Every structure is written in C-alpha cells, then in structure tokens.
C-alpha cells in the first residue's frame, strides 16, 4: 500500500477534525461567537463541542435510536440551517434563485453570479480579518509555524508504524465499535467524550475508525498547545513569552523514561491526552471570571451576582474534562485552585462565589447525567475504574511506565531510606527529609543535573509573585490603583501548582496516596516547569515596554526566540524521535486494508492474532490465531470449518515482540535518534529502532511444542515464546494444506518477516481444516 494512501487518510482525518471541532460550532453558534475574542471562540469550540457530542451520542444511545442516520440528521441539519441563516441573502440572490427554479436562468449563469457574490462577501471578510490582525502578523505566523511543526513531529510515527501506538487503543476501538452498533458503554460505564467525538467524525464523514485512531491525536495536540498559549497570554505580560515557552516544549530534550513515555502519549489517541487541553481552558476562564467587574444584566435589570460568558466556558471546560477522563478533572482542580488561592478575596466575594459554586454543580451534572443514565439502565462501571483506585491504594501492578534507570531506582531507594529513618526526629528534620525526597525523587530525577536550576527558578517565580501582590496591597492601602498589567499575577499560581504536581509525582516516596499515576503527570509538569522557566524573560520584557518602541521590541523578541531555537539544536539539547508500542507489522495492516478494499463485505475471514479483529470487524470475519491453533490440534475426528468464501492466513515468519518500544527515524531538522539508545540501556528486551524490530524465528522445533496455557488469552500473543509456537504451527499447517490441496493455497503477500496465504472455497462444501497428519515436518522449508 502506497504512502499516498496514508496521506489521503491523514487528510481526511485532518479535514474532518477541523470541521467538526471548530467549523461546525463556529457556524452553528455563529451569532453567539460573533465579535468575541479569539481565545473565547477557541475555548468555546474546543470544550462545548465535546460536551455537546457526548450528550448527543449518549442521549440517542439511552433512547436506543443511536445510528449514523440519527446523528447525521442532527449534525447536518443544524449545520445547514444555521449556514443558510448566515449567508448574506440579498434580494438579487433571491431573484436569481427564483429564476433558476422557474427555468428562466441557466445553471451555469446562476453558479457564476452566486459564486461572484459569495467571493465578494468572503473577500470583504478577509479584508476585515487582515485589518484587525495585521499589527500582530509576525506573532501569529510564528505561532502557526510552531503548530505546524508540532503536527509534523507528533504525526510522524503514524506514517512509519501503522500500529495504534498503545495497546490500550485497541480496547477503545472495541468500545467505538459498540457505538457503531448503537450500544453505549459496551464494556461498562466509562467517560466516553473522546469516543463520542470519534464516532461523530466517523458518522459525519464516513472516515474509517482505525484511520481516526491512528492519526487523530497527532493533529489534536495543537488544541492542547493553543490552550496553553491562550492561558499564558492571559497571565503573562509580554505576548511573545508563550511562544518562547511553546518552542522550548516542542524542541527541548527530555531525560527520563517516564518523560519520554509522557511525550509519546501525545501521539496516541487515548482519552487523557485527548482532554488535556480542557484544564487550561478551565483555568483561563476562571481567571477571566474572577477578574471581571461587570454585573450581569438579566431581564433588563442589574443582577445581584456576577455571571458572564467566562463563567459559562469555565463550566463547560469542567464538564468536558469529566466526560473524557477523570484524571484531567483532578489536574484541572489543582490548576484552578492555585489561581483561586491567589485571588481569594474575589473568590469569596458572595457575588462571585454563589455563581461559581452553581457553575461547578451545573458542569458536574451536565457531565454525569449520561453516566447516571447508563448506570440506571443497569450497566456496571468499566473495570478501569478499579485500576484508578488501585493507583491511589498503591496496589497498581502496571509495569511498563515503571521502567526506570538504575540511577533513578537508586534515588528512589535512597529517598525511602531517609523516609524510614526520619521517624522520631523533630518536625524541622522531618520537613527537611521530605524536601530532600521531593528534590531527589522529583526535580533531580526528572531533570538530571538541572534540578537545582528548576528549584531556583520556582523560588524566583514565587518571590516575584509575592512582591507583586505586596505592591498591590500597599497601593490599595494608599488608595491608588493597582499596578497596570494584571497578567503578571500568573507567576505565583503557576509556580505553586508546579510544586503541587511534583509532590503528587513523588507521593509514594513521601508516604501519601498517589491520586494520579506519576508517568501520567510528566507532560503537564513539563509544561508548568517551562512556564516557570520563562518568568525572568517575561519580567525583563515587561520592564522594557515603557522605554522601547513596540516595533523594536517585537523584532528583538523574534531574534531572541530564534537564538533560543538555534541554541537548543546546536547545544545537543534538541529532542529525539518518540516511539510507538509496536503490536504488528506494517505489512499486516496494509494487507488487511487491501483485503477490505478489494472484497465484498463478510465474504472473507482473516486468521491472525487479535489486532486485526479491530481493523476488519465492520467489514469481514476474524478468527483468532489461538482459536485456529486449538481447533487444528483437536482430535482428528473433530471437524473444523470457516464459513466464508475466502480465508486469509497471516503468518509472522519472524514473530514480533509485542508492545516493544519502536523508536522512529526521520530527518535531522525534526529530531535526533537518541532515545532508543537510552531505553536500550535499561529495557533492552523491549526497545528497538525503526526499521528494525525485536522478533524471534518460526521453526520446526517450536511447531512441535504444546500450546501454552497462559493465565490471560492476551498473553498468548504478548508472550514471545507462545507467539512463536502459534505462528510456527500456523506456518506448518499452511504447508500441509498446500500438499493436501496443491492448487488451492496461494501467497497473497510476502516479505522477509511476514507472509499472507489465502485460499478460496465453495461455501456449500467447506474444507475441513482439521487436517490429518499436518504436524509432520519432513520436507518443510523453514
């Protein structure tokens, strides 16, 4: 399958995402969004749309009328009705339409005239847009360049490895398949905000679910970056500071297994990463609400309370986090609480407090109502809810994210030893021990060699924030206005929340419950620490504003950002390529696509490990390799048949090491290739560099072994020895089938690592696949 195919699928997902996430709500809610700031329009589209689609899909599911027709009736209907209302229907255009309908005007003439009018209207809108934004064109161009770079970097791996990136995504694909059948919460009640969005994308455009899951998050990551940008524009003073911080996030190297894992997750279409942006949108509009001083006007009279559109978006962002992943809601709580602590006087102003409490309750209710409906209908909670509790209780057995270097392990053990010896000492000594643990297990562990600098910058940011608040307090006492530029108020809460999340990260070493898995916090903590790191730069440019012209300062800012990028690349601190958890060969994915595209629905069966099931489930049948192997190894009197005209047998000549960390290769301007070597030092049996993969070899000896009886069915494929035995048996059976039926078995595809056999059968006289004596290895070429 050519690269052109994958580019085409990517374009479909990219265009569909932009339309459904941004263009659809911009049109449907156009009157509400008209004239609003860009940040409001972005926040509205990125959170309201998630809540809206979640409510729509789950609501239709609870009514048992969920299907593509009902979803499209709502989505297409609302879009075209509101679009027609916004098109400038002038009298002349109406007359032309009437002439077309009555036959007095030809189609070509109508299209030419209508197109010219729409062009003139669009040109006027573009001129207006240029007029409003031309003074900040360089800022927006730099932001666009960073976003394009992010899309390329985080989408790169999907074009090299066509696996999903994480084994968890196959589970989510199964839940999405439930939605395609009209079943919500098919594996139990679970926040399905991401699933409802993907299902709507599938229903609205007909894009294949496997393509969406492969490419979506590499595109959606720009929404996270934009949410961070808009929050920083609100709480920092100089407008180029957020761009500097984003550049550092996208280019700087990370230094630990957990950090690399966290960055790699930004490529995988999974609920937590899909909803990471909601916490920053939540904080942004909470800050704006607390800063607002205008009373709400209700029914032509002044209300007693502050209620504005900022509070509405705060509420919807909270709801969007809840409907997608509870971890993000916890993150949003601490992020918002940090800002609230720095603005307590305004928080506890009863005119603001009561609406704020009401907004939180309404947001929670909006998110949990569909979940409550699912529970009321008798659907139990999904099993991962218990996993979340096991993290808090410290009984989680998840091992992949726990892979750390020997040095890191030593640091953790040293911290725990200090914790054990601190009992019976003074409070100050205990506090010092806790601080040492926080530093060694947290800052120095995540940022080897730079922990001291980060702690120093954090203390500087706290000090700068306290000074600012002290000056404001003194000015208030003297009756003067507060210092201009309230955005500086962000220093203290950002530094504060970065410390909170670092404490959560090392909480097991501190002896407190871990409410969020440590490796799930790495990206967020990295963002916050980089925000702290640019505080001195923001202060410097803020002090220059009164003395230097804006044009000079913009030029100087661009040069400074360029110098930072140059320094990152040539100092050796440029990032490397990330990885996917490889689950199958690219050829298996491409052959499956070829079969789907070339044969009629449900006329074929693919025999392979479980991964192909998710790809073909809507189009054909799938027989698990383990099931096939057990049936062909049954008693000779047992009949075993597959009831389709075509049968395809996927054989891995080199059985793949399941879920290995396969790091990408690419051009030097996009990244280095150093993470693989770092991983291989500590996880050599699970790390590889594209195009090489960790794999074994099928053999006659493996084919003669018994099928392992492992605890979980999935272990039959994740255990390399078991997978080798199963693949060897399948290869040997194919040779026996070819000898029994010399003209039936064909090679559909073959390369050095993978081969696909196929045969065609009469559905009225199916082959008995339990061949006699098939396990003889004489004359078989391995």
XYZ file of C-alpha atoms in Angstrom, residues 98-701:
604
model
C -36.243 32.147 -8.234
C -35.163 32.440 -11.884
C -33.278 29.167 -11.617
C -36.261 27.356 -10.144
C -38.638 28.743 -12.782
C -36.279 27.892 -15.646
C -35.600 31.444 -16.810
C -31.967 31.287 -15.712
C -29.461 28.561 -16.583
C -27.434 26.636 -14.008
C -24.099 27.971 -15.233
C -25.246 31.583 -15.095
C -26.714 31.058 -11.625
C -23.486 29.496 -10.352
C -21.357 32.262 -11.858
C -23.423 35.071 -10.359
C -23.831 33.370 -6.984
C -20.146 32.489 -6.836
C -19.163 36.068 -7.618
C -21.379 37.404 -4.824
C -20.036 34.869 -2.331
C -16.471 35.699 -3.410
C -17.037 39.389 -2.851
C -18.553 38.639 0.557
C -15.636 36.362 1.504
C -13.100 38.918 0.250
C -14.694 41.554 2.465
C -14.477 39.264 5.481
C -10.808 38.516 4.748
C -10.006 42.230 4.451
C -11.703 42.844 7.766
C -9.746 39.979 9.331
C -6.458 41.344 7.958
C -7.233 44.826 9.237
C -7.812 43.512 12.770
C -4.710 41.311 12.901
C -2.021 42.878 10.710
C -0.258 44.518 13.657
C 0.321 41.075 15.199
C 1.016 39.212 11.981
C 4.541 38.119 12.983
C 3.277 36.740 16.286
C 0.569 34.734 14.542
C 2.928 33.490 11.834
C 5.358 32.248 14.486
C 2.517 30.571 16.353
C 1.363 28.925 13.118
C 4.894 27.700 12.415
C 5.107 26.128 15.883
C 1.743 24.410 15.440
C 2.696 23.036 12.023
C 5.972 21.761 13.477
C 4.062 20.100 16.326
C 1.680 18.373 13.921
C 4.571 17.018 11.844
C 6.538 15.863 14.894
C 3.680 14.154 16.691
C 2.194 12.658 13.498
C 5.494 11.390 12.137
C 5.352 7.988 13.785
C 1.961 7.061 12.349
C 3.476 7.071 8.849
C 6.294 4.730 9.940
C 4.472 2.333 12.268
C 0.841 1.713 11.417
C 0.081 0.191 14.807
C -2.057 2.289 17.118
C 0.862 3.311 19.337
C -0.557 1.800 22.521
C -2.294 -1.468 23.278
C -4.977 0.449 25.187
C -6.262 1.926 21.919
C -7.486 -1.480 20.753
C -9.772 -1.531 23.783
C -11.106 1.910 22.887
C -11.653 0.723 19.318
C -13.807 -2.045 20.733
C -15.927 0.490 22.608
C -16.229 2.572 19.434
C -17.454 -0.497 17.598
C -20.152 -0.766 20.249
C -21.253 2.773 19.352
C -21.422 1.845 15.672
C -23.878 -0.889 16.688
C -25.931 1.569 18.742
C -24.607 0.305 22.100
C -23.220 2.850 24.561
C -20.886 1.821 27.401
C -20.414 -1.547 25.676
C -17.729 -2.620 28.180
C -19.202 -0.803 31.182
C -19.776 2.800 32.197
C -16.746 4.942 31.396
C -16.284 8.601 30.341
C -16.845 8.404 26.575
C -16.313 12.014 25.492
C -13.469 11.081 23.153
C -15.350 8.074 21.823
C -18.449 10.151 21.089
C -16.344 12.707 19.207
C -14.649 9.997 17.130
C -17.974 8.281 16.472
C -19.432 11.591 15.268
C -16.409 12.055 12.996
C -16.954 8.547 11.645
C -20.697 9.078 11.174
C -20.434 12.576 9.695
C -17.673 11.906 7.152
C -17.554 8.114 6.867
C -13.863 8.046 7.834
C -12.697 4.630 8.963
C -12.315 4.343 12.725
C -8.869 2.749 12.506
C -7.610 5.726 10.471
C -9.055 8.163 13.021
C -7.432 6.354 15.922
C -4.113 6.210 14.093
C -3.886 9.900 13.199
C -6.210 11.947 15.409
C -4.052 12.726 18.439
C -1.090 13.902 16.374
C -3.463 16.533 14.993
C -5.410 17.227 18.187
C -2.192 18.051 20.068
C -2.387 21.564 18.579
C -5.529 22.138 20.645
C -3.505 21.450 23.783
C -0.798 23.859 22.654
C -3.320 26.575 21.805
C -4.993 26.212 25.197
C -1.613 26.686 26.894
C -0.895 29.664 24.639
C -4.158 31.436 25.465
C -3.761 30.825 29.210
C -0.239 32.232 29.134
C -1.397 35.240 27.132
C -3.809 35.926 29.972
C -1.435 35.531 32.909
C 1.897 36.660 31.448
C 2.694 40.190 30.345
C 4.758 40.088 27.148
C 2.899 38.471 24.262
C 5.930 36.591 22.901
C 6.550 34.773 26.203
C 4.023 31.977 25.409
C 5.654 31.443 22.028
C 9.075 31.080 23.633
C 7.693 28.578 26.102
C 5.947 26.528 23.376
C 9.134 26.486 21.314
C 11.048 25.129 24.309
C 8.379 22.486 24.936
C 8.469 21.329 21.318
C 12.248 21.307 20.927
C 13.936 20.626 24.258
C 15.214 17.165 25.080
C 13.705 15.168 27.955
C 15.861 12.926 30.084
C 13.967 10.049 31.693
C 11.934 7.000 30.719
C 8.769 8.445 32.236
C 9.238 11.781 30.451
C 9.764 10.104 27.071
C 6.742 7.934 27.761
C 4.651 11.003 28.608
C 5.665 12.803 25.411
C 4.978 9.673 23.368
C 1.453 9.547 24.777
C 0.751 12.842 22.993
C 0.775 10.819 19.743
C -1.706 8.194 20.929
C -5.443 8.683 20.627
C -6.395 7.968 24.232
C -8.869 9.806 26.487
C -6.498 11.530 28.908
C -4.367 13.105 26.194
C -7.450 13.993 24.160
C -8.790 16.059 27.065
C -5.570 17.602 28.431
C -6.476 20.985 26.941
C -9.672 21.258 28.998
C -7.794 22.001 32.240
C -6.056 25.027 30.700
C -9.331 26.287 29.213
C -10.891 25.807 32.645
C -8.152 27.861 34.339
C -8.209 30.553 31.646
C -11.877 31.356 32.020
C -11.842 31.038 35.796
C -9.159 33.746 35.866
C -11.155 35.907 33.493
C -14.281 35.443 35.575
C -12.501 36.402 38.788
C -11.029 39.474 37.118
C -14.360 40.598 35.657
C -16.031 43.613 37.255
C -19.210 43.888 35.199
C -22.546 42.893 36.689
C -24.660 40.553 34.593
C -27.786 42.076 33.129
C -30.818 39.835 33.322
C -34.249 40.854 32.028
C -33.190 44.486 31.671
C -32.202 44.835 35.280
C -28.908 44.507 37.082
C -28.420 41.142 38.771
C -27.071 40.817 42.281
C -24.443 38.352 41.083
C -21.559 38.217 38.621
C -22.466 35.875 35.784
C -20.811 36.194 32.424
C -19.712 34.162 29.446
C -16.341 33.408 31.067
C -18.075 31.507 33.838
C -20.085 29.597 31.237
C -16.932 28.400 29.486
C -15.330 27.529 32.829
C -18.366 25.353 33.500
C -18.230 23.716 30.055
C -14.473 23.071 30.290
C -15.034 21.342 33.630
C -17.801 19.246 32.062
C -15.594 18.407 29.043
C -12.845 17.100 31.325
C -15.309 14.960 33.268
C -16.885 13.403 30.181
C -13.465 12.411 28.831
C -11.115 11.438 31.676
C -11.325 11.884 35.442
C -7.548 12.328 35.793
C -7.771 15.573 33.821
C -10.555 16.782 36.116
C -8.248 16.239 39.098
C -5.492 18.139 37.294
C -7.938 20.953 36.497
C -8.938 21.159 40.165
C -5.366 21.780 41.343
C -4.629 24.167 38.487
C -7.740 26.243 39.162
C -7.277 26.050 42.935
C -3.806 27.587 42.582
C -5.244 30.620 40.813
C -8.131 30.795 43.252
C -5.736 30.869 46.225
C -4.034 33.917 44.729
C -7.376 35.668 44.257
C -9.161 34.601 47.448
C -10.740 37.959 48.085
C -12.547 37.803 44.780
C -13.390 34.106 45.114
C -15.160 34.672 48.441
C -16.984 37.750 47.261
C -20.525 36.378 47.550
C -21.473 37.999 44.257
C -18.915 35.750 42.602
C -18.861 32.749 44.935
C -22.515 31.714 44.542
C -22.431 31.757 40.702
C -19.081 29.931 40.817
C -20.496 27.160 43.007
C -23.553 26.954 40.773
C -21.344 26.686 37.680
C -19.330 23.839 39.195
C -22.511 21.949 40.126
C -24.034 22.502 36.691
C -20.841 21.372 34.961
C -20.698 18.197 37.045
C -24.374 17.485 36.411
C -24.040 18.044 32.652
C -21.147 15.579 32.538
C -22.528 12.910 34.855
C -26.131 12.858 33.664
C -25.468 10.475 30.724
C -23.295 8.331 33.007
C -26.084 8.224 35.579
C -28.456 7.217 32.789
C -26.171 4.339 31.870
C -25.932 3.159 35.481
C -29.707 3.470 35.896
C -30.207 1.269 32.839
C -28.263 -1.493 34.570
C -24.806 -1.058 33.013
C -21.992 -1.517 35.591
C -18.825 0.556 35.806
C -15.992 -0.359 33.453
C -13.089 -2.258 35.020
C -10.525 0.559 34.702
C -12.370 2.430 37.440
C -10.931 -0.182 39.778
C -7.469 0.391 38.287
C -7.688 4.084 39.195
C -8.479 3.131 42.790
C -5.545 0.700 42.824
C -3.218 3.581 41.878
C -4.418 5.562 44.892
C -4.111 2.495 47.147
C -0.629 1.758 45.817
C -1.522 -1.737 44.553
C -1.265 -0.990 40.831
C 0.751 -3.628 39.005
C 1.236 -1.705 35.770
C 4.887 -2.191 34.884
C 5.555 -0.502 31.557
C 5.555 3.022 32.981
C 7.644 1.899 35.947
C 10.707 1.090 33.847
C 13.397 3.405 35.214
C 17.155 3.508 35.057
C 19.415 2.084 37.718
C 20.318 5.594 38.813
C 16.643 6.508 39.178
C 15.948 3.336 41.145
C 18.816 4.173 43.481
C 17.417 7.660 44.029
C 14.017 6.246 44.904
C 15.511 3.725 47.320
C 17.651 6.418 48.928
C 14.588 8.601 49.403
C 12.668 5.771 51.017
C 15.584 5.035 53.350
C 15.609 8.665 54.506
C 11.852 8.498 54.995
C 12.195 5.414 57.219
C 14.918 6.988 59.356
C 13.036 10.246 59.835
C 10.587 8.812 62.368
C 11.161 10.133 65.878
C 13.050 13.209 64.723
C 11.985 16.812 65.066
C 9.374 18.416 62.837
C 12.000 20.555 61.106
C 14.133 17.493 60.434
C 11.132 15.626 59.021
C 10.317 18.620 56.833
C 13.906 18.722 55.589
C 13.801 14.998 54.799
C 10.562 15.488 52.877
C 12.120 18.357 50.928
C 15.157 16.205 50.113
C 12.854 13.450 48.847
C 10.924 15.955 46.745
C 14.154 17.169 45.196
C 15.921 13.844 44.581
C 12.877 11.764 43.569
C 11.210 14.617 41.749
C 13.192 17.509 40.295
C 16.569 15.805 40.034
C 15.048 12.547 38.835
C 13.014 14.149 36.031
C 15.669 16.722 35.149
C 19.087 15.191 35.926
C 21.675 17.872 36.502
C 19.122 20.683 36.238
C 17.038 20.117 39.365
C 18.779 22.906 41.264
C 18.140 25.411 38.477
C 14.465 24.487 38.339
C 14.054 24.816 42.092
C 15.785 28.199 41.935
C 13.520 29.432 39.135
C 10.471 28.188 41.046
C 11.536 30.109 44.136
C 12.199 33.185 41.986
C 8.709 32.978 40.464
C 7.110 32.649 43.894
C 9.138 35.604 45.147
C 8.190 37.712 42.082
C 4.533 36.852 42.589
C 4.641 37.713 46.279
C 6.337 41.035 45.551
C 3.643 41.856 43.034
C 0.858 41.063 45.499
C 2.608 43.046 48.234
C 2.883 46.102 45.956
C -0.778 45.807 45.017
C -1.706 45.578 48.712
C 0.326 48.683 49.552
C -1.208 50.623 46.673
C -4.683 49.588 47.763
C -3.924 50.865 51.268
C -2.798 54.179 49.829
C -5.925 54.424 47.703
C -4.035 54.160 44.425
C -4.856 51.826 41.571
C -3.098 48.507 41.253
C -0.088 48.161 39.009
C -1.034 48.014 35.343
C -0.838 44.686 33.580
C -2.637 42.129 35.733
C -1.218 39.301 33.653
C 1.850 39.243 35.919
C -0.439 37.647 38.534
C 0.230 34.291 36.864
C 3.741 33.849 38.277
C 2.734 32.761 41.754
C -0.045 30.257 40.889
C 1.971 28.633 38.091
C 4.957 28.103 40.396
C 2.663 26.931 43.172
C 0.828 24.340 41.059
C 4.097 23.053 39.574
C 5.201 22.212 43.128
C 1.842 20.556 43.869
C 2.100 18.260 40.858
C 5.700 17.426 41.701
C 4.530 16.407 45.176
C 1.854 14.202 43.578
C 4.523 12.738 41.287
C 6.688 11.609 44.236
C 3.798 10.953 46.628
C 4.608 7.218 47.159
C 8.098 8.209 48.334
C 6.568 10.828 50.621
C 4.243 8.253 52.119
C 0.993 9.825 50.883
C -1.636 8.377 48.493
C -0.900 8.870 44.798
C -4.073 10.234 43.247
C -2.624 10.363 39.700
C -0.198 7.862 38.192
C 3.234 9.522 38.162
C 4.030 8.924 34.488
C 0.658 10.449 33.518
C 1.797 13.761 35.040
C 5.050 14.180 33.148
C 3.733 16.254 30.218
C 1.726 18.567 32.449
C 4.598 19.055 34.875
C 6.970 19.698 31.981
C 4.658 22.412 30.644
C 4.374 24.070 34.051
C 8.100 23.982 34.729
C 8.795 25.573 31.351
C 6.245 28.274 32.216
C 8.197 28.896 35.394
C 11.456 28.938 33.416
C 10.306 31.828 31.199
C 9.208 34.062 34.092
C 12.523 36.011 34.172
C 12.220 36.610 30.413
C 8.671 37.853 30.828
C 9.730 40.233 33.606
C 12.612 41.547 31.515
C 10.427 42.348 28.502
C 7.737 43.781 30.766
C 10.251 46.242 32.191
C 11.388 47.224 28.691
C 7.885 48.082 27.462
C 7.790 51.696 28.744
C 11.241 52.522 27.366
C 11.424 50.753 23.977
C 9.210 51.055 20.920
C 6.859 48.178 20.217
C 8.354 47.576 16.757
C 11.878 47.251 18.136
C 10.707 45.019 20.963
C 8.896 42.698 18.547
C 11.980 42.401 16.374
C 14.177 41.795 19.402
C 11.735 39.149 20.674
C 11.798 37.299 17.364
C 15.595 37.356 17.348
C 15.692 36.106 20.942
C 13.322 33.224 20.140
C 15.393 32.358 17.072
C 18.546 32.409 19.190
C 16.956 30.047 21.733
C 15.959 27.628 18.948
C 19.477 27.790 17.498
C 20.994 27.189 20.927
C 18.765 24.190 21.641
C 19.687 22.492 18.370
C 23.430 23.110 18.425
C 23.976 22.592 22.146
C 22.871 18.966 21.910
C 19.636 19.519 23.831
C 17.389 19.000 20.793
C 14.730 16.361 21.279
C 14.709 12.907 19.678
C 12.023 10.914 17.931
C 9.403 9.204 20.068
C 8.049 5.661 19.878
C 5.007 3.503 19.332
C 4.298 0.317 21.243
C 4.604 -1.932 18.205
C 1.884 -4.575 18.028
C 2.140 -5.850 14.431
C 3.990 -5.435 11.188
C 3.058 -2.653 8.793
C 2.544 -5.280 6.120
C -0.202 -6.898 8.218
C -2.013 -3.550 8.415
C -1.622 -2.876 4.703
C -2.686 -6.373 3.641
C -5.794 -6.045 5.836
C -6.634 -2.754 4.125
C -6.114 -4.330 0.725
C -8.471 -7.182 1.582
C -11.116 -4.807 2.920
C -10.958 -2.635 -0.201
C -10.970 -5.471 -2.729
C -13.528 -7.957 -1.401
C -17.210 -7.729 -0.586
C -18.335 -7.397 2.997
C -18.331 -10.579 5.106
C -17.045 -12.773 2.260
C -13.682 -13.422 3.922
C -12.045 -14.436 7.193
C -8.626 -13.331 8.404
C -6.788 -15.734 10.697
C -4.301 -13.823 12.841
C -3.632 -12.521 16.361
C -6.357 -10.352 17.837
C -5.153 -6.978 16.477
C -6.629 -7.452 13.001
C -10.042 -8.033 14.570
C -10.457 -4.309 15.256
C -9.453 -3.351 11.733
C -11.825 -5.713 9.897
C -14.676 -6.047 12.359
C -17.027 -3.848 10.328
C -16.127 -5.428 7.007
C -15.345 -9.117 7.405
C -14.785 -12.001 9.814
C -11.779 -12.619 12.018
C -10.613 -15.874 13.535
C -8.100 -15.624 16.330
C -4.852 -17.463 15.780
C -5.184 -19.116 19.188
C -8.665 -20.433 18.325
C -7.428 -21.676 14.947
C -4.418 -23.419 16.511
C -6.527 -25.158 19.159
C -9.010 -26.396 16.570
C -6.416 -27.795 14.177
C -4.746 -29.510 17.132
C -8.001 -31.147 18.242
C -8.787 -34.847 17.829
C -8.680 -35.992 14.211
C -12.377 -36.868 14.300
C -13.278 -33.233 15.115
C -14.463 -31.161 12.164
C -13.311 -27.544 11.933
C -14.593 -25.194 9.228
C -14.515 -21.472 8.483
C -17.767 -20.399 6.779
C -16.575 -17.767 4.269
C -15.586 -17.938 0.620
C -12.104 -16.512 1.175
C -9.711 -17.328 4.012
C -6.516 -15.351 4.654
C -3.841 -16.686 6.981
C -1.411 -14.132 8.441
C 1.896 -15.778 9.321
C 4.718 -13.911 11.007
C 7.899 -15.624 9.843
C 9.590 -13.522 12.493
C 7.056 -13.418 15.380
C 7.062 -9.895 16.753
C 7.866 -8.933 20.330
C 4.509 -7.478 21.312
C 4.306 -3.859 22.586
C 8.017 -3.181 22.138
C 9.064 0.458 22.153
C 9.832 1.028 18.486
C 11.506 4.427 18.093
C 11.178 6.322 14.830
C 13.721 7.617 12.379
C 13.472 10.870 10.476
C 15.215 13.989 9.197
C 17.649 15.762 11.497
C 15.630 19.017 11.390
C 12.724 17.206 13.050
C 14.586 15.297 15.745
C 17.547 13.188 16.781
C 17.676 9.404 17.252
C 18.985 9.098 20.800
C 16.011 7.960 22.890
C 16.256 4.400 21.594
C 19.831 4.054 22.853
C 18.762 5.471 26.222
C 15.901 2.989 26.530
C 18.055 0.083 25.382
C 20.365 0.637 28.349
C 17.626 -0.245 30.808
C 14.891 -2.035 28.816
C 16.893 -3.882 26.150
C 14.317 -6.630 25.659
C 11.540 -4.142 24.779
C 13.244 -1.356 22.797
C 14.088 -1.140 19.105
C 14.811 1.452 16.419
C 12.813 1.582 13.198
C 13.032 -0.257 10.794
C 14.490 -2.999 12.995
C 12.120 -4.817 15.332
C 12.600 -7.312 18.124
C 11.410 -10.694 16.874
C 12.074 -14.419 17.054
C 12.013 -17.039 14.259
C 9.465 -19.711 13.477
C 10.908 -23.215 13.488
C 10.056 -26.877 13.311
C 11.012 -27.239 16.974
